[in-house]
Amino acid sequence: MRIGGFVLPMLGLAACAPMARPRTADLLVVGGMVWTGAPGAPDAEALAVREGRVLAVGRRAEVERWRGPATVVLHVGGGFVAPGFIDSHVHFLAGGLALLSVQLRDARTPEAFVARIRDAARRLPPGTWILGGDWDHTQWGGRLPDRAWIDSVTPQHPVWVRRLDGHMALANSLALRRAGIDRATPDVPGGEIVRDGRGEPTGVLKDNAMALVDRVVPEPTAAQLDQALEAAMTHVARFGVTTVVHMGTWEDVAVFRRARAAGRLRTRVVAAVPLATWARLRDTVAAHGLGDDWLRLGLLKGFADGSLGSHTALFHEPYTDDPRARGLQVTPTDSLYAWILGADRAGLQVAVHAIGDAANTLVLDLFARIAREHGPRDRRFRIEHAQHLRPSDIPRFAALGVIASAQPYHAIDDGRWADSVIGPERAQTTYAFRSLLDAGARLAFGSDWFVAPPDPLAGVYAAVTRRTLDGRHPEGWVPSQKISAEEALAAYTREAAYAIFADGRLGVLRPGAWADFVVLEADPRRVPPDRLGEVRVRRTVVGGRTVYDAAEASAEPRSPPP
């Protein structure tokens, strides 16, 4: 596919040429049901693989014709075979580093929060930064943490632990001193230094203000990043994820390139880089291409606003629980316009983070303006999160061809408290999956890991039931926005592939596509909705090679909904 002067095949591959019939298959997958993911295609009984690609799919008797003396036969024991899951939005290296860092996500009280950080300080040499965290203050009633909580247990360790959404973080006093932050430090445009009644920083910084501390945190070493990548690949394989769309930096690309050169990638990676660097990406692609079948560039990611939990998502009307606030626009409109304009002229794909309804309106307006100015082409603009929408903006996604790249697990997480923050009326078009699909929009699902678990089946559960994590909405939070299990599976496979120009090569099981697939213990389309979170992955295969086998792996706790 040619876009703006660049050939833009999935993962750098040209369209599949007609395949000459080989003598035999390398692998036959039999003994279960095969959901191909192709719209309207019937379920199949068997799958044949050769040289990493799907060779044949259909009735078992037909597929068996490809069996030879060296063919490996995988009996799935009545399991459900589906295309490998594509996580459309992750922070892959941050997730891997988090696996190796202090864990605060399930700290349900301030005391537990402090104890986890104290224990980390006891394990680490003095002077070592304590990072990671992913805390959630709503678990203990909504009070933000304070540096005073942790100063006494971390006198020799700078602490910089983020909230689970990544839009605010807590520093202890030592970290604030390292960053030069005190009561005289002015606020940052698009950010906030939270202060107490005397004007002293509490240690919590939001959005753009976080850069004041980020700039003094030592960068992870190459060895640490390599270890984080290994941990991340192992972790997501347990959940059937075969491809990730990583939202990161050029430094992250270097980590992926190093792994690709060494033949260590076991997860396909589409690496997005900051929208402001569109010219660098243009020049890189022109000189070196988009990449190959394991690592691909071509996607740019920008920001319009912050997050709901931090009260920095940008809304048309004030927050219900804070009439003085409407959130923050973290990137000026003229900058967003100039960057998207340049990227689109260069034929690159653009994704913009927008959570509040005003942020979504802003980005849709910019996409519409640029499409008018440059004329029609297959852009596949994306809005990352597309979380809170005005009803009038929902049909614009389909009309403009904008992909809603959403994370369904957030709905059952935020649904515990979102009504109190934005009110029940705006909640009706929050995580509006049903409305978007009914309007003809393309919906691609992901996790936002490290923010949420990288478990597509937990996401399917969330999209189908909308039962919040606190159990207070047994019929679903905003049940009118529920979708079917098959629609949710499509959003993690076929539609997610479309969202990265991979349609036909990933996200479906058909001849010529990559043999990336997952074997589940049950068919999610036939499992009672309240049991979807209990379905387990038996096997994950990437390019015909098993990267996870539950029979061989040690048990690892998942994060299923209640």
PDB file of C-alpha atoms in Angstrom, residues 36 67 74 95 115 122 200 208 227 243 269 295 316 344 380 383 392 408 460 546 562:
ATOM      1  CA  THR A  36     -10.305 -17.165  11.558  1.00  0.00           C
ATOM      2  CA  ARG A  67       0.608 -33.570   6.448  1.00  0.00           C
ATOM      3  CA  LEU A  74      -0.577 -30.008  17.542  1.00  0.00           C
ATOM      4  CA  GLY A  95       5.682  -2.277  31.674  1.00  0.00           C
ATOM      5  CA  ALA A 115       5.067  -0.290  53.690  1.00  0.00           C
ATOM      6  CA  ARG A 122      15.494  -1.744  52.639  1.00  0.00           C
ATOM      7  CA  GLU A 200       4.487  23.923  49.962  1.00  0.00           C
ATOM      8  CA  ASN A 208       3.791  18.389  32.174  1.00  0.00           C
ATOM      9  CA  GLN A 227      16.017  -7.105  30.812  1.00  0.00           C
ATOM     10  CA  THR A 243       1.922  -7.973  18.533  1.00  0.00           C
ATOM     11  CA  VAL A 269       6.501  -4.480  17.747  1.00  0.00           C
ATOM     12  CA  LEU A 295       9.905  -4.279  14.112  1.00  0.00           C
ATOM     13  CA  HIS A 316     -16.175  21.222  27.474  1.00  0.00           C
ATOM     14  CA  ASP A 344       0.427  13.787   7.033  1.00  0.00           C
ATOM     15  CA  ARG A 380      -6.029   5.768   9.282  1.00  0.00           C
ATOM     16  CA  ILE A 383      -7.401   8.754  18.572  1.00  0.00           C
ATOM     17  CA  SER A 392     -22.377  14.716  18.289  1.00  0.00           C
ATOM     18  CA  PRO A 408     -11.896  -1.549  27.647  1.00  0.00           C
ATOM     19  CA  VAL A 460     -13.138  -8.762  26.426  1.00  0.00           C
ATOM     20  CA  THR A 546       5.388 -21.419  20.367  1.00  0.00           C
ATOM     21  CA  PRO A 562     -14.267 -10.151  40.034  1.00  0.00           C
TER      22      PRO A 562
END
